[in-house]
């Protein structure tokens, strides 16, 4: 088997790969809107047919929501599972699109040629990088390099309600040696990255009630406690002057970075001034003794995402409101337990309520952080393969966001996941005018071919 011949095949068939992606992008598979249910089915059917054209035993599998696509190829060597999602975000506001979101096209830009259309980067374009690498491998060698399971979801953009039950019911079929996920991006749009840690997420939505009605501030102001005053004091006390979260035991289960990972992150030369400057900010606001990259990738956070109470319309309504509400979220790392953090937050809140005040919670389900072990030799093999393809050496990186599927692979199947993606920072995913850089698409296909070769030799 010659990797060089596979790479040449990828290069010569780039137009064909692009045409196939454009056909998939034409299907408006918006999972959150019931009006597009048939289109989600159609996207699943398209993928089944495409995989079958490669000799994959693929089928559409029903769920209470949108179907899964599962395909298998037998082979020697490691068993690799590849995950992606074929559903996309809604396109609103439609008037901000420069071209129809489901009439994808190639477009010349100042930074090169792009594929413009909803789902081009998140996640159809990224999903197809792996499929196209397999297509080229099959064309050159007559078979794929190892045992592969394809696992495509249709509800990722709408909360994945069917995912966990499906994985539990089909655990034996989906368990593999390693899971590959292509739903991330390049670091600063140029450095290939293997995500090895993801932050978990916990949300609390609550309302504090004081007086049993809104009160006239002229009659009650000064003597009656204002719920907004109570709320803002409680929220302000969540952080100390050094940016650390003050909840009891909050950092008990937060690990320190290994020297190897810290060194790799330092070598990325992250420009936090530019990162913040792009959104009109200047100074980092997290823990003062941590680097900006640590603050984003490996440290937990507490943020107020919404706060309201009283009269907020034009002019003034001089009342003391009966209630004040807020939404607070936590990004979790290491072994932090969402239930433990929730309990600490509620203790902080309730212990600071004045006599006679009550609080009502609208609970949001929490998810722990995900940490992948780079001791698995597949991680280093993939890092070297990516470094051979891209101008910049690949790095093990963190991600400040939460991608629950990676944790599900670990918790439900006992399988480590490698998150490798080729999106750029300006791909405008979830926004109007989403695009996928054609070079990223091309080099993404070549990257997966190199990774498959490295993992099977």
Coordinates of C-alpha atoms in Angstrom, one line a residue:
X1 CA 0.0 0.0 0.0
X2 CA 1.5 3.3 -1.1
X3 CA 0.5 6.4 0.9
X4 CA 2.0 8.6 -1.9
X5 CA -0.4 7.1 -4.4
X6 CA -3.4 7.7 -2.1
X7 CA -2.3 11.3 -1.7
X8 CA -2.0 11.7 -5.5
X9 CA -5.5 10.2 -5.9
X10 CA -6.9 12.8 -3.4
X11 CA -5.2 15.6 -5.3
X12 CA -6.6 14.5 -8.6
X13 CA -10.1 14.0 -7.3
X14 CA -10.5 17.2 -5.4
X15 CA -13.1 18.5 -7.8
X16 CA -15.1 15.3 -7.4
X17 CA -14.8 15.5 -3.6
X18 CA -16.0 19.1 -3.7
X19 CA -18.9 18.2 -6.0
X20 CA -20.0 15.5 -3.6
X21 CA -19.8 17.8 -0.6
X22 CA -21.9 20.4 -2.4
X23 CA -24.6 17.8 -3.1
X24 CA -24.8 17.0 0.6
X25 CA -24.8 20.7 1.5
X26 CA -27.9 21.2 -0.7
X27 CA -30.0 19.1 1.7
X28 CA -31.4 21.4 4.5
X29 CA -31.0 19.0 7.3
X30 CA -32.0 21.4 10.2
X31 CA -32.5 19.0 13.1
X32 CA -34.2 21.4 15.6
X33 CA -37.1 22.4 13.3
X34 CA -39.7 19.6 12.7
X35 CA -40.5 21.1 9.3
X36 CA -37.1 19.7 8.1
X37 CA -37.6 16.1 9.4
X38 CA -37.9 14.7 5.8
X39 CA -34.7 16.6 4.8
X40 CA -32.8 15.0 7.8
X41 CA -34.0 11.6 6.6
X42 CA -32.8 12.5 3.1
X43 CA -29.4 13.5 4.3
X44 CA -29.1 10.2 6.1
X45 CA -30.1 8.3 3.0
X46 CA -27.5 10.2 1.0
X47 CA -24.8 9.2 3.4
X48 CA -25.9 5.6 3.4
X49 CA -25.7 5.5 -0.4
X50 CA -22.3 7.2 -0.5
X51 CA -20.8 4.8 2.1
X52 CA -22.3 1.8 0.2
X53 CA -20.6 3.0 -2.9
X54 CA -17.3 2.4 -1.0
X55 CA -18.3 -1.1 -0.1
X56 CA -19.3 -0.2 3.4
X57 CA -22.1 -2.1 5.0
X58 CA -24.1 1.0 5.9
X59 CA -27.7 1.5 7.0
X60 CA -30.0 4.2 8.4
X61 CA -30.9 3.3 11.9
X62 CA -34.2 4.7 13.5
X63 CA -34.3 6.6 16.8
X64 CA -37.2 8.5 18.4
X65 CA -35.8 11.5 16.7
X66 CA -33.6 11.7 13.5
X67 CA -31.9 8.6 12.3
X68 CA -28.3 7.5 12.9
X69 CA -26.1 6.3 10.0
X70 CA -24.0 3.3 10.9
X71 CA -21.6 1.6 8.6
X72 CA -18.9 -1.1 9.0
X73 CA -15.9 -2.3 7.1
X74 CA -14.0 -5.4 8.3
X75 CA -10.3 -5.5 8.3
X76 CA -7.1 -6.3 10.2
X77 CA -5.3 -4.0 12.7
X78 CA -7.0 -1.5 14.9
X79 CA -10.7 -0.9 15.0
X80 CA -11.3 2.8 14.3
X81 CA -14.7 4.5 14.8
X82 CA -15.3 7.8 13.0
X83 CA -18.0 10.1 14.3
X84 CA -19.6 13.1 12.6
X85 CA -23.0 14.8 12.4
X86 CA -25.0 15.5 9.3
X87 CA -27.5 17.9 10.8
X88 CA -27.0 21.7 10.7
X89 CA -28.1 24.8 12.5
X90 CA -31.0 27.0 11.4
X91 CA -30.1 29.7 9.0
X92 CA -31.9 32.7 10.6
X93 CA -31.6 35.6 10.0
X94 CA -31.8 34.7 6.3
X95 CA -31.5 38.3 5.1
X96 CA -27.9 38.4 6.4
X97 CA -26.8 35.7 3.9
X98 CA -25.0 36.9 0.8
X99 CA -26.2 33.8 -1.1
X100 CA -28.9 31.2 -0.3
X101 CA -27.6 29.0 2.5
X102 CA -28.7 25.7 0.8
X103 CA -27.4 26.7 -2.7
X104 CA -23.7 26.1 -1.9
X105 CA -21.1 27.3 -4.2
X106 CA -17.3 27.9 -4.5
X107 CA -16.4 31.5 -3.9
X108 CA -13.1 33.4 -4.3
X109 CA -12.2 35.5 -1.3
X110 CA -9.2 37.6 -0.3
X111 CA -7.9 34.6 1.6
X112 CA -8.5 32.0 -1.1
X113 CA -11.3 29.8 -2.4
X114 CA -14.0 28.7 0.0
X115 CA -17.1 26.5 0.0
X116 CA -20.0 28.7 1.0
X117 CA -23.2 27.2 2.6
X118 CA -24.8 26.1 5.8
X119 CA -23.0 23.0 7.2
X120 CA -19.9 23.5 5.0
X121 CA -17.7 23.7 8.1
X122 CA -20.0 22.4 10.8
X123 CA -20.0 19.5 10.2
X124 CA -20.7 18.1 6.7
X125 CA -17.5 19.4 5.3
X126 CA -15.4 18.0 8.1
X127 CA -17.3 14.7 8.1
X128 CA -16.6 14.3 4.4
X129 CA -12.9 14.8 4.8
X130 CA -12.7 11.3 6.4
X131 CA -15.1 9.7 3.9
X132 CA -13.1 11.1 1.0
X133 CA -9.8 9.9 2.5
X134 CA -11.4 6.4 2.7
X135 CA -12.6 6.8 -0.9
X136 CA -9.1 7.5 -2.2
X137 CA -7.6 4.7 -0.2
X138 CA -10.2 2.2 -1.5
X139 CA -9.6 3.4 -5.1
X140 CA -5.8 2.9 -4.9
X141 CA -5.6 -0.3 -2.7
X142 CA -8.9 -2.0 -3.3
X143 CA -9.8 -2.1 0.4
X144 CA -9.6 0.1 3.4
X145 CA -6.6 -0.2 5.8
X146 CA -8.3 -1.5 8.9
X147 CA -11.6 -2.2 10.5
X148 CA -13.7 1.0 10.4
X149 CA -17.0 1.9 11.9
X150 CA -18.8 5.0 10.6
X151 CA -21.2 6.7 13.0
X152 CA -23.1 9.7 11.9
X153 CA -25.6 11.5 14.0
X154 CA -28.6 13.7 13.0
X155 CA -29.3 15.6 16.2
X156 CA -26.0 17.1 17.4
X157 CA -27.3 20.7 16.7
X158 CA -30.5 20.0 18.8
X159 CA -29.0 18.5 22.0
X160 CA -28.5 14.9 20.9
X161 CA -31.6 13.5 22.7
X162 CA -31.3 10.1 21.0
X163 CA -27.5 9.7 21.2
X164 CA -26.9 8.3 24.7
X165 CA -29.8 5.7 24.5
X166 CA -28.6 4.6 21.1
X167 CA -25.0 4.2 22.2
X168 CA -26.1 2.3 25.3
X169 CA -28.3 -0.1 23.2
X170 CA -25.6 -0.6 20.6
X171 CA -22.5 -0.5 22.8
X172 CA -21.0 -3.8 21.6
X173 CA -21.3 -2.7 18.0
X174 CA -19.8 0.8 18.6
X175 CA -17.0 -0.1 20.9
X176 CA -13.6 0.3 19.2
X177 CA -9.9 0.8 19.9
X178 CA -10.1 4.5 19.2
X179 CA -12.8 7.1 18.3
X180 CA -12.1 9.9 15.8
X181 CA -14.2 13.0 15.9
X182 CA -13.9 15.8 13.2
X183 CA -15.8 18.7 14.7
X184 CA -13.1 21.1 15.9
X185 CA -10.6 23.4 14.2
X186 CA -7.1 24.5 13.6
X187 CA -5.4 26.5 16.4
X188 CA -5.4 30.2 15.3
X189 CA -6.5 29.0 11.9
X190 CA -3.2 27.4 11.0
X191 CA -1.8 24.9 13.5
X192 CA -3.3 21.4 13.4
X193 CA -4.5 20.4 16.8
X194 CA -5.5 17.2 18.5
X195 CA -7.9 18.1 21.3
X196 CA -7.1 16.1 24.4
X197 CA -9.2 17.9 27.0
X198 CA -12.6 19.5 27.0
X199 CA -14.3 21.5 29.7
X200 CA -17.6 20.2 31.2
X201 CA -20.6 22.4 31.7
X202 CA -23.1 23.2 34.5
X203 CA -25.9 25.7 34.4
X204 CA -28.1 27.2 37.1
X205 CA -31.2 29.3 36.3
X206 CA -32.8 30.7 39.4
X207 CA -35.1 33.3 40.8
X208 CA -34.9 35.0 44.2
X209 CA -38.1 36.3 45.7
X210 CA -38.4 38.8 48.5
X211 CA -41.6 40.8 49.0
X212 CA -44.8 39.2 47.8
X213 CA -45.4 42.0 45.2
X214 CA -43.5 44.9 43.6
X215 CA -43.2 47.8 46.1
X216 CA -43.4 51.6 45.6
X217 CA -39.9 52.8 46.2
X218 CA -41.1 56.0 47.7
X219 CA -43.0 54.1 50.4
X220 CA -40.8 51.1 50.9
X221 CA -37.3 52.3 49.7
X222 CA -34.8 52.1 52.5
X223 CA -36.7 49.8 54.7
X224 CA -37.5 46.9 52.3
X225 CA -34.7 44.8 51.0
X226 CA -34.4 44.9 47.2
X227 CA -34.0 41.4 45.6
X228 CA -31.8 42.9 42.9
X229 CA -29.5 44.2 45.5
X230 CA -29.4 40.8 47.1
X231 CA -28.7 39.1 43.8
X232 CA -26.0 41.4 42.6
X233 CA -24.1 41.1 45.9
X234 CA -24.3 37.3 45.8
X235 CA -23.1 37.3 42.2
X236 CA -20.3 39.7 42.9
X237 CA -19.0 37.5 45.7
X238 CA -18.5 34.5 43.3
X239 CA -15.0 35.8 42.5
X240 CA -12.2 37.3 44.5
X241 CA -10.0 40.2 43.5
X242 CA -7.6 37.8 41.7
X243 CA -10.2 36.3 39.5
X244 CA -10.6 33.0 41.4
X245 CA -13.9 31.5 42.1
X246 CA -14.8 31.6 45.8
X247 CA -17.1 28.6 46.2
X248 CA -16.1 26.2 48.9
X249 CA -14.1 23.3 47.5
X250 CA -14.3 24.6 43.9
X251 CA -10.7 23.7 43.0
X252 CA -10.4 20.5 45.0
X253 CA -10.6 18.3 41.8
X254 CA -8.8 20.5 39.4
X255 CA -5.5 18.9 38.2
X256 CA -2.3 20.7 37.3
X257 CA -1.0 20.5 33.7
X258 CA 1.8 18.1 33.0
X259 CA 5.1 19.6 32.0
X260 CA 4.8 18.1 28.5
X261 CA 1.5 19.7 27.8
X262 CA 2.4 23.0 29.4
X263 CA 5.5 23.1 27.1
X264 CA 3.5 22.4 24.0
X265 CA 1.0 25.1 24.8
X266 CA 3.8 27.6 25.5
X267 CA 5.3 26.8 22.1
X268 CA 2.0 27.8 20.4
X269 CA 2.9 31.4 21.2
X270 CA -0.7 32.3 21.8
X271 CA -1.3 36.1 21.2
X272 CA -3.9 36.8 23.9
X273 CA -3.7 40.6 23.2
X274 CA -4.8 40.0 19.6
X275 CA -7.4 37.4 20.7
X276 CA -9.0 39.8 23.2
X277 CA -8.4 42.8 20.9
X278 CA -10.5 41.3 18.2
X279 CA -13.5 41.5 20.5
X280 CA -12.7 45.0 21.9
X281 CA -11.0 43.9 25.1
X282 CA -7.5 44.3 26.5
X283 CA -6.8 42.5 29.7
X284 CA -7.5 38.8 30.7
X285 CA -10.0 38.6 33.6
X286 CA -9.3 35.1 34.9
X287 CA -7.0 33.8 37.6
X288 CA -4.0 36.2 37.7
X289 CA -1.4 33.4 38.2
X290 CA -2.5 31.5 35.1
X291 CA -1.6 32.1 31.4
X292 CA -4.5 33.0 29.1
X293 CA -4.3 29.6 27.4
X294 CA -4.6 27.9 30.7
X295 CA -7.6 30.1 31.6
X296 CA -9.3 29.0 28.4
X297 CA -8.4 25.3 28.2
X298 CA -7.5 23.9 31.6
X299 CA -9.1 26.1 34.3
X300 CA -12.7 26.1 35.5
X301 CA -14.9 29.2 35.2
X302 CA -18.0 30.7 36.7
X303 CA -19.9 33.2 34.5
X304 CA -23.1 35.2 34.8
X305 CA -24.9 34.7 31.5
X306 CA -28.0 36.6 32.2
X307 CA -29.6 38.8 34.9
X308 CA -32.9 40.5 35.1
X309 CA -35.5 41.9 37.5
X310 CA -37.8 44.9 37.9
X311 CA -38.8 47.3 35.1
X312 CA -36.5 47.3 32.1
X313 CA -38.6 49.3 29.6
X314 CA -38.2 52.9 28.4
X315 CA -38.4 55.5 31.1
X316 CA -38.7 54.7 34.8
X317 CA -41.1 52.6 36.9
X318 CA -39.8 53.3 40.4
X319 CA -40.5 50.0 42.1
X320 CA -38.7 47.6 44.3
X321 CA -39.2 44.4 42.4
X322 CA -40.6 41.3 44.1
X323 CA -38.1 39.0 42.2
X324 CA -34.7 39.0 40.6
X325 CA -33.3 36.3 38.4
X326 CA -30.1 35.1 36.9
X327 CA -28.5 32.4 34.8
X328 CA -25.0 31.3 35.9
X329 CA -22.8 28.7 34.2
X330 CA -19.7 26.8 35.1
X331 CA -17.1 25.4 32.8
X332 CA -15.6 22.4 34.6
X333 CA -12.2 20.7 34.2
X334 CA -10.5 17.6 35.5
X335 CA -12.5 15.5 38.0
X336 CA -14.9 18.3 39.0
X337 CA -18.3 16.8 39.8
X338 CA -21.2 18.9 38.4
X339 CA -23.4 17.8 41.4
X340 CA -20.8 18.9 43.9
X341 CA -20.3 22.3 42.2
X342 CA -24.1 22.7 42.1
X343 CA -24.4 22.0 45.8
X344 CA -21.6 24.5 46.6
X345 CA -23.2 27.2 44.5
X346 CA -26.6 26.7 46.1
X347 CA -25.0 26.8 49.6
X348 CA -23.4 30.1 48.7
X349 CA -26.6 31.5 47.4
X350 CA -28.9 30.3 50.1
X351 CA -26.5 31.2 53.0
X352 CA -26.6 34.8 51.7
X353 CA -30.3 35.3 51.4
X354 CA -31.9 37.7 54.0
X355 CA -34.5 36.3 56.3
X356 CA -37.8 35.8 54.5
X357 CA -36.3 35.5 51.1
X358 CA -36.7 32.3 49.0
X359 CA -35.0 30.9 45.8
X360 CA -36.5 28.7 43.1
X361 CA -34.2 26.7 40.7
X362 CA -34.8 25.7 37.2
X363 CA -32.3 22.9 37.0
X364 CA -30.0 22.4 34.1
X365 CA -28.3 19.1 33.6
X366 CA -24.5 19.2 34.1
X367 CA -21.8 17.3 32.3
X368 CA -18.2 16.6 33.5
X369 CA -15.0 17.5 31.7
X370 CA -13.4 15.0 29.3
X371 CA -9.7 14.1 29.5
X372 CA -8.1 11.9 26.9
X373 CA -5.0 9.9 27.6
X374 CA -2.2 10.6 25.2
X375 CA -0.5 7.4 26.4
X376 CA -2.4 5.6 23.6
X377 CA 0.1 5.4 20.8
X378 CA -2.5 6.4 18.3
X379 CA -2.3 10.0 19.6
X380 CA 1.4 10.4 18.9
X381 CA 1.0 8.7 15.5
X382 CA -1.7 11.1 14.5
X383 CA 0.3 14.1 15.7
X384 CA 3.3 13.1 13.6
X385 CA 1.0 12.4 10.6
X386 CA -0.6 15.9 10.9
X387 CA 2.8 17.5 11.2
X388 CA 3.9 15.9 7.9
X389 CA 0.9 17.4 6.1
X390 CA 0.8 21.0 7.5
X391 CA 3.4 23.7 7.6
X392 CA 3.2 24.0 11.4
X393 CA 3.9 21.1 13.7
X394 CA 0.7 19.6 15.2
X395 CA 0.1 20.0 19.0
X396 CA -2.0 18.4 21.7
X397 CA -4.4 21.2 22.7
X398 CA -7.3 21.9 25.0
X399 CA -10.7 23.3 24.2
X400 CA -12.6 25.7 26.3
X401 CA -15.9 24.4 25.0
X402 CA -17.8 21.2 25.7
X403 CA -18.3 18.4 23.2
X404 CA -20.3 15.8 25.1
X405 CA -19.8 13.0 22.5
X406 CA -16.1 12.7 23.5
X407 CA -17.2 12.1 27.1
X408 CA -19.8 9.6 26.0
X409 CA -17.3 7.5 24.2
X410 CA -15.2 7.3 27.3
X411 CA -18.0 6.8 29.9
X412 CA -20.3 4.6 27.9
X413 CA -17.9 2.6 25.7
X414 CA -14.6 2.9 27.5
X415 CA -13.0 4.4 24.3
X416 CA -10.6 7.4 24.1
X417 CA -11.5 9.9 21.4
X418 CA -9.2 12.0 19.3
X419 CA -10.8 15.3 18.2
X420 CA -9.1 16.5 15.0
X421 CA -10.7 19.2 12.9
X422 CA -9.7 21.6 10.2
X423 CA -12.1 24.5 10.6
X424 CA -10.8 28.1 10.8
X425 CA -11.7 30.8 13.2
X426 CA -13.5 32.8 10.6
X427 CA -15.7 30.0 9.2
X428 CA -18.8 31.6 10.7
X429 CA -20.3 28.4 12.0
X430 CA -23.8 28.9 13.4
X431 CA -23.9 32.3 11.7
X432 CA -24.9 33.6 8.3
X433 CA -22.5 33.0 5.4
X434 CA -20.9 29.9 6.9
X435 CA -17.9 28.7 4.8
X436 CA -15.2 26.1 4.7
X437 CA -11.8 26.9 3.3
X438 CA -11.2 24.7 0.2
X439 CA -7.5 24.3 1.3
X440 CA -8.7 23.0 4.7
X441 CA -11.0 20.6 3.0
X442 CA -8.3 19.3 0.7
X443 CA -5.6 19.1 3.4
X444 CA -8.1 17.6 5.8
X445 CA -8.7 14.7 3.4
X446 CA -4.9 14.2 3.0
X447 CA -4.5 14.4 6.8
X448 CA -6.9 11.6 7.4
X449 CA -5.1 9.4 4.8
X450 CA -1.8 10.1 6.6
X451 CA -3.4 9.3 10.0
X452 CA -4.9 6.0 8.8
X453 CA -1.5 5.1 7.3
X454 CA 0.3 6.0 10.6
X455 CA -2.1 4.1 12.8
X456 CA -1.9 0.9 10.7
X457 CA 1.8 0.6 10.3

